[in-house]
Coordinates of C-alpha atoms in Angstrom, one line a residue:
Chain A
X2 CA 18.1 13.7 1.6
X3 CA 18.5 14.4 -2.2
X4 CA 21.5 16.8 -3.0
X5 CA 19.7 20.1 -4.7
X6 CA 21.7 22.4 -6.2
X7 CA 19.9 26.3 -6.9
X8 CA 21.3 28.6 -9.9
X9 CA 19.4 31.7 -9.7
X10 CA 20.7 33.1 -12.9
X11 CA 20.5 37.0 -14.1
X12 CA 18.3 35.9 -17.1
X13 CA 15.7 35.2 -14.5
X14 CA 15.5 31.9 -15.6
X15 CA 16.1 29.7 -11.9
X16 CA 17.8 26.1 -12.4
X17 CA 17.1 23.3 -9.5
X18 CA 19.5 20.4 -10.5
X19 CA 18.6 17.2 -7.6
X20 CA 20.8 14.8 -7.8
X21 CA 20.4 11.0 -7.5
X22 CA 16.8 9.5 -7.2
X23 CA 13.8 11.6 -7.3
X24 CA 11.4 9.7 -5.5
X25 CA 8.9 9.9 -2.3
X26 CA 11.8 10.7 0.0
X27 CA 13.4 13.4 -1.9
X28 CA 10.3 14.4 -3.6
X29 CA 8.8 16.8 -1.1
X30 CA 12.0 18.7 -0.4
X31 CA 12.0 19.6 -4.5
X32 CA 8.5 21.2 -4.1
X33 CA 9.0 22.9 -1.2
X34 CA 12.1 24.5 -3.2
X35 CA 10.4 25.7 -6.0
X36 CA 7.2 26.9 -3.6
X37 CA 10.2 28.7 -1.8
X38 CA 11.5 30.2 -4.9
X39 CA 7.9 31.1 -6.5
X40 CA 7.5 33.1 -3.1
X41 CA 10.5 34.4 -3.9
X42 CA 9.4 36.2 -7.0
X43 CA 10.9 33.4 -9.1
X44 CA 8.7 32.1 -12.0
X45 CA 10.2 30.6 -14.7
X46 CA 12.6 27.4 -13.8
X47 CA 14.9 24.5 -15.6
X48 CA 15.1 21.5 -13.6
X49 CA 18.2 20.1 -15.0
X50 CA 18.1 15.7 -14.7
X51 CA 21.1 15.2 -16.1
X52 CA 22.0 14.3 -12.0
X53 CA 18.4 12.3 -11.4
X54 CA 18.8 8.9 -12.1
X55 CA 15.7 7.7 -10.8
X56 CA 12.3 9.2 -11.1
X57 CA 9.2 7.4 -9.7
X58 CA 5.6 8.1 -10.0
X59 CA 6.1 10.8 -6.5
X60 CA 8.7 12.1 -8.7
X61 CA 6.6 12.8 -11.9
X62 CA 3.8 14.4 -9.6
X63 CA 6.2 16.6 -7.9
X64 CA 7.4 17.5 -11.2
X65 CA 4.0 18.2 -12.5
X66 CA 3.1 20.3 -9.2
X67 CA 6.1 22.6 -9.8
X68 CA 5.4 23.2 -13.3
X69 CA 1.7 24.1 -12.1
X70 CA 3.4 26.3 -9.2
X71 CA 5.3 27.8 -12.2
X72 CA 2.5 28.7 -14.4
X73 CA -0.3 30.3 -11.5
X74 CA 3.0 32.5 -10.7
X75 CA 2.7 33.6 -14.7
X76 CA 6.3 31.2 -15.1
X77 CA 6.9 28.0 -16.8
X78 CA 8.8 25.1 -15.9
X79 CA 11.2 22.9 -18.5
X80 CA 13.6 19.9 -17.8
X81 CA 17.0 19.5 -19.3
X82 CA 18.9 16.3 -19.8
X83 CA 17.0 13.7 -18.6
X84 CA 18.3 10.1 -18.5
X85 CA 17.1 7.6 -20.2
X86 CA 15.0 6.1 -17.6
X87 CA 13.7 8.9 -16.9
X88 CA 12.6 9.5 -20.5
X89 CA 11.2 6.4 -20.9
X90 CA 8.7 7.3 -17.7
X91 CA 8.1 10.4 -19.4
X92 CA 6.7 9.0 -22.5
X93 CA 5.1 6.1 -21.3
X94 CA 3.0 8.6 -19.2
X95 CA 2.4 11.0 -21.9
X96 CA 3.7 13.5 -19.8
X97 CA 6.6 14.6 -21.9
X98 CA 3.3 16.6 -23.6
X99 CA 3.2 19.0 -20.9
X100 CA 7.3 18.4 -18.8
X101 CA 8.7 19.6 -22.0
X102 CA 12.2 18.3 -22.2
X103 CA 15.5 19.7 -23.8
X104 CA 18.9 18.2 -24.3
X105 CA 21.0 21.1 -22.5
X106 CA 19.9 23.4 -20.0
X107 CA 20.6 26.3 -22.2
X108 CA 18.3 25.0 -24.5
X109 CA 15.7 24.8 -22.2
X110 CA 16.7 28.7 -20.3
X111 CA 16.7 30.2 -24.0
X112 CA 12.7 28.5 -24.6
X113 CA 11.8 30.3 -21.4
Chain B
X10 CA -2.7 -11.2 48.8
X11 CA -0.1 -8.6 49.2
X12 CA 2.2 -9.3 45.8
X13 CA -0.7 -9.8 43.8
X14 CA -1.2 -6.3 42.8
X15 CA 0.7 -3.4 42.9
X16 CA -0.6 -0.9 40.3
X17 CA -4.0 1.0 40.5
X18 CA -6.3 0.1 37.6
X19 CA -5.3 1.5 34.6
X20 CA -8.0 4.3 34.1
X21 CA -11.4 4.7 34.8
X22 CA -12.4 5.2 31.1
X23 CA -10.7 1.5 30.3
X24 CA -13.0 0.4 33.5
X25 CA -16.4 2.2 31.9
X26 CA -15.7 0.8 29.0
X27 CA -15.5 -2.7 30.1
X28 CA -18.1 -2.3 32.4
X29 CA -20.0 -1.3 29.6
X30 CA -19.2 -4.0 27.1
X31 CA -19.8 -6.1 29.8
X32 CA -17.5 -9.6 30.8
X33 CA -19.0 -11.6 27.9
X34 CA -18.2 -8.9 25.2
X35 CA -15.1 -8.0 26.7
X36 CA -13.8 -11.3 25.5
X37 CA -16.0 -11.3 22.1
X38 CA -13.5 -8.0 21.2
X39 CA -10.5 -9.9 21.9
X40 CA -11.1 -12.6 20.2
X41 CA -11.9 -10.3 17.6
X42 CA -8.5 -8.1 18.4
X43 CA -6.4 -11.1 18.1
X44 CA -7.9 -12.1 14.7
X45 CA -7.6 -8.4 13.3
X46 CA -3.9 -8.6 14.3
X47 CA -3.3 -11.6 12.6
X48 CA -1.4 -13.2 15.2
X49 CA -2.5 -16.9 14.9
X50 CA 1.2 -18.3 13.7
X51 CA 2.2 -15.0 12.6
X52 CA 5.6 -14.3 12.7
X53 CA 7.5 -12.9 15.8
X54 CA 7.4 -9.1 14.8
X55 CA 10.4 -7.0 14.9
X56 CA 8.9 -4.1 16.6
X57 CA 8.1 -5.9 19.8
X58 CA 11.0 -8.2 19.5
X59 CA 13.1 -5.1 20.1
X60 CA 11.2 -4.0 23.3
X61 CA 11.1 -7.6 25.0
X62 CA 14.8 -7.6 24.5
X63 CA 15.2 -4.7 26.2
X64 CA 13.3 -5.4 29.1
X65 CA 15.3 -8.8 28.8
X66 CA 18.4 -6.6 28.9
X67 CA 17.5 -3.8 31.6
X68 CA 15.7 -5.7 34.2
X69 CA 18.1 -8.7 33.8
X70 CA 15.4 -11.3 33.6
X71 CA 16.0 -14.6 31.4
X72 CA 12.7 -14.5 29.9
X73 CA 10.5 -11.2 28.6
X74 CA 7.3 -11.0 26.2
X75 CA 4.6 -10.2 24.3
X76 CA 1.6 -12.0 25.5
X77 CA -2.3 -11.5 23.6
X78 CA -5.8 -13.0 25.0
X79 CA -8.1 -15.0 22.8
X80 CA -10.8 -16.8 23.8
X81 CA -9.2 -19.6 25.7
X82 CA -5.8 -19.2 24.3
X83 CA -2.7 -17.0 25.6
X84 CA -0.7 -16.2 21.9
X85 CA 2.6 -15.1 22.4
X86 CA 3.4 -12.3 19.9
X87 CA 7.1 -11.8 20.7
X88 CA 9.4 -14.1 23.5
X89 CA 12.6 -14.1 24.3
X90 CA 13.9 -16.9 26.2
X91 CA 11.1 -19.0 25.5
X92 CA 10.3 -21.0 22.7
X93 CA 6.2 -21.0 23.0
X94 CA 3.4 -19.7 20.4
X95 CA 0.4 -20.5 22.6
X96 CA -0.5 -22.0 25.4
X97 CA -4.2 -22.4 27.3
X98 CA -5.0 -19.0 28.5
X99 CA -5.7 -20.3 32.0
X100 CA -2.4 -21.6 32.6
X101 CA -0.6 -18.6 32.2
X102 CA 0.3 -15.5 34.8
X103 CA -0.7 -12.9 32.1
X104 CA -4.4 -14.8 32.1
X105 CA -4.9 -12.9 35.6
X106 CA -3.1 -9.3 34.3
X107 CA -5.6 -9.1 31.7
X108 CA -8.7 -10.3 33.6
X109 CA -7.6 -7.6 36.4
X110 CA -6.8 -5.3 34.0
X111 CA -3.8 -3.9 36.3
X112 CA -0.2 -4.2 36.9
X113 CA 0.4 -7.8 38.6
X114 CA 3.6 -8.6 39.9
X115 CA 4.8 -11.9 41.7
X116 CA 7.3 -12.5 44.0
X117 CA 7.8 -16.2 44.1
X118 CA 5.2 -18.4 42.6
X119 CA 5.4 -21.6 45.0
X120 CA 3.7 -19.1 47.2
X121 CA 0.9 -18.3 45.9
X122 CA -2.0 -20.3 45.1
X123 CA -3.4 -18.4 41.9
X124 CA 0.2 -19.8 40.2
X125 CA 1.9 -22.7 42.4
X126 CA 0.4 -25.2 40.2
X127 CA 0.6 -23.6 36.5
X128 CA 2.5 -25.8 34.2
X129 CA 5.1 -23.5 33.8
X130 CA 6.0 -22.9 37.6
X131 CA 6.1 -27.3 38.5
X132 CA 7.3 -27.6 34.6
X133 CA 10.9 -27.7 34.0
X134 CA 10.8 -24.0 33.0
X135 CA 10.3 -23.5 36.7
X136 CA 9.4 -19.8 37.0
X137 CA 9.2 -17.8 39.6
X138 CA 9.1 -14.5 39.7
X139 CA 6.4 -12.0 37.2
X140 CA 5.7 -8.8 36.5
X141 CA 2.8 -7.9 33.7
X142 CA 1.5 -5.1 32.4
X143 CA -2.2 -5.4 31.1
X144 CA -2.0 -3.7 27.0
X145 CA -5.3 -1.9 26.0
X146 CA -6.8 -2.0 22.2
X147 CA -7.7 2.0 21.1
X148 CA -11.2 1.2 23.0
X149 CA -9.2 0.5 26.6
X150 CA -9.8 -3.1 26.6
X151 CA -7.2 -5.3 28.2
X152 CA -6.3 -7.9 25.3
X153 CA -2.5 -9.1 26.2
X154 CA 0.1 -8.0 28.5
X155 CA 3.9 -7.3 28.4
X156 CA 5.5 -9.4 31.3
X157 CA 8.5 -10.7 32.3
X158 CA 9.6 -13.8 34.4
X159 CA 12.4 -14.8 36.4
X160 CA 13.8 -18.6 37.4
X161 CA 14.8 -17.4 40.9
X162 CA 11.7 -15.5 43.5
X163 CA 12.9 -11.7 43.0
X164 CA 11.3 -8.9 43.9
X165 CA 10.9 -6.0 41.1
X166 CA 11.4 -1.9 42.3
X167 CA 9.2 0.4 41.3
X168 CA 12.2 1.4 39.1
X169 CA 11.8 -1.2 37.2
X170 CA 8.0 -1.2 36.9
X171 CA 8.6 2.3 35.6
X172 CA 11.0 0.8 33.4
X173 CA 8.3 -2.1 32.1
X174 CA 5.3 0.2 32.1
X175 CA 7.3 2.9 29.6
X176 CA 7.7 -0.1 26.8
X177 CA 4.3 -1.6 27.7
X178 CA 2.7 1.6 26.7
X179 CA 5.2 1.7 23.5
X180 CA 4.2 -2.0 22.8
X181 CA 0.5 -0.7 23.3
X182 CA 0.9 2.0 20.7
X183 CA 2.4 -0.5 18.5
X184 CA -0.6 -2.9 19.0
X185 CA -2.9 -0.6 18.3
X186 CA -1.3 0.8 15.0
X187 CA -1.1 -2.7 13.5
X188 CA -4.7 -3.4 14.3
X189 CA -5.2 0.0 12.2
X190 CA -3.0 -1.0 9.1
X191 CA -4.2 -4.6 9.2
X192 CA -8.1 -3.4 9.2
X193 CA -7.3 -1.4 6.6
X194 CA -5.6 -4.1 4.2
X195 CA -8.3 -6.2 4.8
X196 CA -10.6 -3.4 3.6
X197 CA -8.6 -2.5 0.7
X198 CA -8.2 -6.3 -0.3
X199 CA -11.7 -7.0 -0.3
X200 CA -12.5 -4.3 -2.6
X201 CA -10.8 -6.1 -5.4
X202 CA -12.4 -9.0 -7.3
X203 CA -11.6 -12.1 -5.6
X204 CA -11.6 -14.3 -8.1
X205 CA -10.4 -15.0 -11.9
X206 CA -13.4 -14.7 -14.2
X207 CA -14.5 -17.0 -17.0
X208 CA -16.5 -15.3 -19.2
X209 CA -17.7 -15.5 -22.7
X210 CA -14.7 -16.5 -24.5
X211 CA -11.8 -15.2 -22.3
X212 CA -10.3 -16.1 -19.0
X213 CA -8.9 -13.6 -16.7
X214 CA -7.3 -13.0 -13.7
X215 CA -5.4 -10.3 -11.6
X216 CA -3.4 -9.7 -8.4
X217 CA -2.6 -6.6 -6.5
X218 CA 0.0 -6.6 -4.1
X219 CA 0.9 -3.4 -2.1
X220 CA 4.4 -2.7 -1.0
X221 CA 2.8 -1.8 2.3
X222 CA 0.1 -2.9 4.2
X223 CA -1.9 -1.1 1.3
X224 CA -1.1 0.7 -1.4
X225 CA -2.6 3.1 -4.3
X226 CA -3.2 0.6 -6.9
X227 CA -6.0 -1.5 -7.8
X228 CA -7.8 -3.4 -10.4
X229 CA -11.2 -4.4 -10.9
X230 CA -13.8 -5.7 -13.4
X231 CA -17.7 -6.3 -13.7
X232 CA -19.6 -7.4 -16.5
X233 CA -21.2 -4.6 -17.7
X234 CA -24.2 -5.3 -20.3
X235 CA -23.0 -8.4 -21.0
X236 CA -19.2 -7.3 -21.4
X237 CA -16.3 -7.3 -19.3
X238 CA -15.1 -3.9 -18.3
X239 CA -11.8 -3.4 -16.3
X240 CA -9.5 -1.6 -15.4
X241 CA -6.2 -1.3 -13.4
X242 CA -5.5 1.8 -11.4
X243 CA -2.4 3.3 -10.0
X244 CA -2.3 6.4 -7.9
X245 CA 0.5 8.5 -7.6
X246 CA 3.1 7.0 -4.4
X247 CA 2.4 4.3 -2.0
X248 CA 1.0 4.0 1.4
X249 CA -2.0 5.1 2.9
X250 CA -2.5 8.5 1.6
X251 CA -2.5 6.9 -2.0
X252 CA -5.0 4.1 -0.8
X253 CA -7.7 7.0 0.3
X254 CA -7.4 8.6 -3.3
X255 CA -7.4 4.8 -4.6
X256 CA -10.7 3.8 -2.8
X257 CA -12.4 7.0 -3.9
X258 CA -11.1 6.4 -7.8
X259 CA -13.0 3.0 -7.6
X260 CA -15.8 4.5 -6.7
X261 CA -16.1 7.1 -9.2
X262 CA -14.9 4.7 -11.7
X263 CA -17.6 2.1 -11.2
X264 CA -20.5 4.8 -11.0
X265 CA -19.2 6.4 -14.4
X266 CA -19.2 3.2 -16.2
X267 CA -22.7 2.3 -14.6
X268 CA -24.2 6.0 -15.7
X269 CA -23.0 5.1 -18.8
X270 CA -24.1 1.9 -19.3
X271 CA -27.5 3.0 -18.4
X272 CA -27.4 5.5 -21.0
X273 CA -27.8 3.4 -24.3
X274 CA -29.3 -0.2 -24.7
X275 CA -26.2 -1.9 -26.0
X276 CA -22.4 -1.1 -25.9
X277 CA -23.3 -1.4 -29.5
X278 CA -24.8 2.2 -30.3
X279 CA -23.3 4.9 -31.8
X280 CA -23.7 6.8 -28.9
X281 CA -21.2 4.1 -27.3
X282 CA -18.6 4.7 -29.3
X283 CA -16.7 6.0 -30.4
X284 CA -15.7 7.7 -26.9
X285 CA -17.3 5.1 -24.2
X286 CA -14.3 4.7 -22.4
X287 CA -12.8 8.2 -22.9
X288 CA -15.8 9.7 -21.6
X289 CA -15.7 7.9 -18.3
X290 CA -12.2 8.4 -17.6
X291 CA -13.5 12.6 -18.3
X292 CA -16.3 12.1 -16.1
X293 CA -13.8 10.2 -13.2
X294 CA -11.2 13.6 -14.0
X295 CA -13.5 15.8 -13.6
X296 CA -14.9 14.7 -10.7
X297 CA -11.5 13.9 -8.7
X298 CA -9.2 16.6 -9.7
X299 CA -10.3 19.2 -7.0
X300 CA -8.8 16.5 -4.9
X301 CA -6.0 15.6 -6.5
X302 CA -4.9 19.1 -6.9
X303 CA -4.5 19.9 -3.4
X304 CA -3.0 16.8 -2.5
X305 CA -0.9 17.6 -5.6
X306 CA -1.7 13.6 -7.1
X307 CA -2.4 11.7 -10.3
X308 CA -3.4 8.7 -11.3
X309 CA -2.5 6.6 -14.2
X310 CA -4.4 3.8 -15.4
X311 CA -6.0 1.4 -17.8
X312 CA -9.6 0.9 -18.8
X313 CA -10.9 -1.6 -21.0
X314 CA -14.0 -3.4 -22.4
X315 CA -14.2 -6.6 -24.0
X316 CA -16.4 -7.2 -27.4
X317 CA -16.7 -10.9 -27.3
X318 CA -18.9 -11.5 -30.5
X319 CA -16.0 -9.4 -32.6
X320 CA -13.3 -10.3 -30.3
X321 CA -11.9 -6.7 -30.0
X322 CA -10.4 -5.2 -26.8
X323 CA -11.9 -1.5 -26.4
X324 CA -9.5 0.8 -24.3
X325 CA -8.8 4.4 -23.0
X326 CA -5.2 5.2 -21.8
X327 CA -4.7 7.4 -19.1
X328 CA -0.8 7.7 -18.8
X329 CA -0.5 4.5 -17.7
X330 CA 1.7 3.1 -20.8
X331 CA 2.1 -0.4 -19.3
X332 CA -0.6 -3.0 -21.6
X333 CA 0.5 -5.2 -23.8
X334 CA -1.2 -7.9 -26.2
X335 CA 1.5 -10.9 -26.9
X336 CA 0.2 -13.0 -30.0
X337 CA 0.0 -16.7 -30.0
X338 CA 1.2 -16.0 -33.6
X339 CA 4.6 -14.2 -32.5
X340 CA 4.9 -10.5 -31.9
X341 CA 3.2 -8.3 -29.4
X342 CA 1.9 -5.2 -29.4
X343 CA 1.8 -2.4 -27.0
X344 CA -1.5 -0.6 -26.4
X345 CA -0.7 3.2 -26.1
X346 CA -2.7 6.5 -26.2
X347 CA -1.4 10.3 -26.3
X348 CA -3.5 10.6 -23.2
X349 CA -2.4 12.2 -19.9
X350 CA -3.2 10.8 -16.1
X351 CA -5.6 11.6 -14.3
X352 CA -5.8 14.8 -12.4
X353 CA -3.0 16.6 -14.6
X354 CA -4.7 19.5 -17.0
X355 CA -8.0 20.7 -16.5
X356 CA -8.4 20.5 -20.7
X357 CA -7.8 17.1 -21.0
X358 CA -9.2 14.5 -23.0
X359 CA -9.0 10.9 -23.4
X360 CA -9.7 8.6 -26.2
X361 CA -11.1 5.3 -27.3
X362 CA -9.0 2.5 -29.0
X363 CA -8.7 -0.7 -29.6
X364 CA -7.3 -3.6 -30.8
X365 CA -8.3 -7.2 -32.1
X366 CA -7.5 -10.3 -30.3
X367 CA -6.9 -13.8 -31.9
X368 CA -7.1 -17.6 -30.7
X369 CA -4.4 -17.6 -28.0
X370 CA -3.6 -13.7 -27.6
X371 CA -3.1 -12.4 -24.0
X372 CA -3.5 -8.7 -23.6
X373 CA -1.7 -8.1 -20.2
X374 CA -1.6 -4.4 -18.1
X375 CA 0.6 -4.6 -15.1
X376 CA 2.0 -1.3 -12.7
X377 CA 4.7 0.5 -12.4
X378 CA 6.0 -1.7 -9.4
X379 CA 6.2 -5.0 -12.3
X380 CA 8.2 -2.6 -14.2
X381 CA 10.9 -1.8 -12.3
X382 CA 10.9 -5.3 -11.0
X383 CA 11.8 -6.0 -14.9
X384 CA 14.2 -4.0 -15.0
X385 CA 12.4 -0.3 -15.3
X386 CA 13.4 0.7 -19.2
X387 CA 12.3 -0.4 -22.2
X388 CA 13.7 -3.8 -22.1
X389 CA 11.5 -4.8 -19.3
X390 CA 9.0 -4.9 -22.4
X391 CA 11.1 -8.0 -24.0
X392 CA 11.0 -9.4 -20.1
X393 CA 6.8 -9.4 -19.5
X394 CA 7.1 -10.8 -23.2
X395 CA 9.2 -14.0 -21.9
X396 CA 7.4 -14.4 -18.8
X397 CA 3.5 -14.2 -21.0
X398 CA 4.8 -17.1 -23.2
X399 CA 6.0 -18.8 -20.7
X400 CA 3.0 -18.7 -18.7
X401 CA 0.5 -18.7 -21.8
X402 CA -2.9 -19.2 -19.0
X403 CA -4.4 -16.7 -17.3
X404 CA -3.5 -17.9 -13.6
X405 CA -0.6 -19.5 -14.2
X406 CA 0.6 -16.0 -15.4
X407 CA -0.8 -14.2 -12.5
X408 CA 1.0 -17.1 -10.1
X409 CA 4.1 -15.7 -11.9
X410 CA 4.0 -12.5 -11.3
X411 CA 3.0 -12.8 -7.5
X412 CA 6.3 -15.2 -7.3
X413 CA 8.2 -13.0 -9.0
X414 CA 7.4 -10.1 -6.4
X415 CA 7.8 -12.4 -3.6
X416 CA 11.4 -12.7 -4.6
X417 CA 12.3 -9.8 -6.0
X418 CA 11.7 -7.2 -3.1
X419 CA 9.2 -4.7 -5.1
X420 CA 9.8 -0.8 -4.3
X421 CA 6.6 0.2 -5.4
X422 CA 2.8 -1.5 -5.7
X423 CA 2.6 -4.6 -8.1
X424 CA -0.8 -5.2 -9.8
X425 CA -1.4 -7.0 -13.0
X426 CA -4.7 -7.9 -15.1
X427 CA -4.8 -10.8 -17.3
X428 CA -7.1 -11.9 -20.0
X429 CA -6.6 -14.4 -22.4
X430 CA -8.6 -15.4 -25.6
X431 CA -8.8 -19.4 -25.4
X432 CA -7.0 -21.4 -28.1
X433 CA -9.7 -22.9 -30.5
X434 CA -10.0 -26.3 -30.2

């Protein structure tokens, strides 16, 4: 099970930080948070990589379904700090054109 | 006959549906069974090795197996205590379990004709005592049993026949499963081409090889009005669910090309270009991505065509990122689009490209499984670089790859297409 760490902060802006690989194990449990927090009345979200040093294909779809989650709850969805690898997936998938990333998490709260 | 059979037959819809199938297609569907489970000289299997050594262990008998029906051969899948992969079916106890189709126990072999003179009871093994329980395929045919033998006559309590039936039914369910996954790698590996192509100036080759039993990445090619189209596929995740998005991709795929093939004379036409290859990777997105979206899916991927009278590569680039062409000349370049995967945003687009190829250039797309392999970053660009140059044919290259996933314990599909512009002589 991936560690997941939830920051509802008073901006309204919601920051999931997993930590260590986001693949098809831990995957799942990071959609099922977000669809939690959507239900919640939660739209707009960071999910902060600087923890997620491993991000498969499951991972980038899981990533892509929360940021679609996001937006049908009228939200968005940004990611902070990736690593490297996870960049480099990113871009090789074009899909840094629609995961917009940020360096800091702030950065990516105050585009929200 | 009293220790001949203790057990009623197993139930009446196993005996309507043998009666049904009758005695002489009864055995046609496990010799079919035993070829859809692969188990001529396959390896002992961990899953039932764990059972047989714990019947072994709990009903304190030296020897405990697996044993399959085939034609005229007994295979055994999984034995502890004996060192045997087949014997003639007839000379076994497990022969009359599965032609009885019920739970067979015997007391002490020398004393009963059916098994005094089996090769195993005169034979220095010297059994004794058995105890089998017939396993059923998902249509309730008998095709092996589980069974275990003693040196010494023993009797077994209906304890212990509780015991043996619980992991015969778990061995069953195990049986059955593997039938399942192996039909369905056999399925998913006949879909792809099965062999490397020579065509109009270019060899080319690929491999696919799925983590698990199958996977959501493919390739495949066709000549297409007199040029090669293919492509390399890779559904989001692994397993079974991305093998059923996988088998409906190449479907779509090859119709789309097809409708558009048929819709101009030449690849030639205006109309062809400049969005030939764009437009069917549209058509496949538009098609699939009610799917995909509530499976909450994608798939990447690589389509190509090849202009052998200008010797230019035409592509489309759907998130996949993972082509290269490595020039005889030195250098290599990396065939990239802004385009997104499949099944992502409802507005997207995809474009055409392409790129020239010279005497000796290899344009090589691979998955996400042979990047990580390589290392998983950029680097691992250098690293398909080395092993291209190394390997400067189409098959040898292809050989290289499989080798290299062999030893390097892939976490994820790997599938590469090769094609290679011959040197000029």
């Amino acid at each position: 099970m991936i560690d997941l760490e939830i920051d509802r902060r008073d901006d309204g802006v919601t920051v999931v930080r997993p930590a260590g690989r986001l693949t098809m194990v831990a995957a799942p449990q990071l959609t099922a948070v977000i669809t939690d927090l959507v239900a919640e009345g939660r739209a707009t979200f960071v999910v902060d990589l600087s923890q997620t040093v491993f991000v498969d294909s499951t991972g980038l779809g899981a990533l892509i379904g929360c940021l679609k989650r996001a937006r049908q709850a009228g939200g968005d969805l940004r990611l902070a700090a990736p690593t490297d690898q996870v960049t480099t997936i990113l871009e090789l998938t074009n899909l840094h054109r629609v995961l917009r990333t940020h360096d800091t998490v702030d950065e990516a709260g105050a585009e929200l | 006959m009293p220790n001949g059979r203790t057990g009623a037959p197993d139930d009446d819809f196993a005996a309507l549906t043998a009666s049904l199938v009758g005695e002489r297609g009864v055995e046609e569907v496990r010799a079919r069974h035993a070829e859809a489970l692969a188990v001529m000289g396959a390896p002992p299997d961990e899953r039932f090795d764990r059972l047989t050594r714990l019947a072994q262990r709990v009903l304190h008998v030296p020897i405990a197996g697996v044993t399959l029906i085939a034609d005229d051969l007994a295979w055994f899948r999984s034995f502890q205590g004996l060192d045997l992969l087949q014997m003639a079916r007839c000379d076994t106890f497990c022969d009359v379990t599965v032609t009885r189709n019920a739970v067979n126990t015997v007391v002490d072999a020398t004393a009963e004709a059916a098994y005094r003179n089996l090769p195993a009871v005169v034979g220095e093994t010297a059994l004794r005592a058995y105890a089998g329980i017939p396993l059923h395929d998902r249509s309730g045919i008998a095709i092996g049993a589980f069974c275990v033998y003693d040196t010494e006559p023993r009797e077994f309590s209906e304890d212990e026949l509780g015991t043996l039936r619980e992991l015969a039914s778990w061995a069953e369910t195990e049986l059955v499963r593997s039938e399942d996954v192996e039909r369905a790698r056999t399925v998913q590996q006949a879909l792809l081409p099965q062999r490397s192509l020579e065509v109009d100036g270019l060899d080319v080759a690929g491999v696919c090889l799925p983590v698990g039993a199958v996977g959501g990445d493919f390739f495949d090619w066709d000549l297409v009005r007199g040029q090669l189209v293919f492509a390399l596929v890779d559904v989001m995740g692994k397993g079974t669910a991305a093998a059923l998005h996988a088998a409906t991709f190449r479907a779509l795929l090859r119709a789309r090309t097809v409708d558009r093939a048929r819709a101009i004379d030449s690849w030639d036409e205006p109309a062809a270009l400049p969005r030939g290859l764009g437009d069917i990777v549209r058509g496949v997105d538009r098609l699939m991505r009610a799917d995909l979206d509530r499976t909450g899916s994608m798939v990447t991927g690589f389509l190509a065509r090849y202009d052998a009278a200008r010797h230019r590569l035409h592509y489309a680039d759907a998130g996949h990122g993972l082509s290269v062409v490595v020039r005889a000349a030195g250098g290599r370049e990396h065939l990239v689009s802004r385009d997104l995967p499949v099944g992502v945003d409802p507005e997207a687009d995809w474009s055409d490209h392409a790129v020239d190829l010279g005497p000796g250039d290899i344009a090589l797309t691979f998955s996400d499984g042979l990047f990580e392999l390589l290392g998983g970053d950029r680097a691992a660009f250098d690293a398909v670089e080395s092993l291209v140059r190394t390997h400067p044919d189409a098959d040898s290259l292809v050989a290289a790859i499989t080798a290299l996933a062999a030893q390097g314990d892939p976490i994820d599909d790997v599938t590469a297409v090769v094609v290679r512009r011959p040197a000029e002589r």
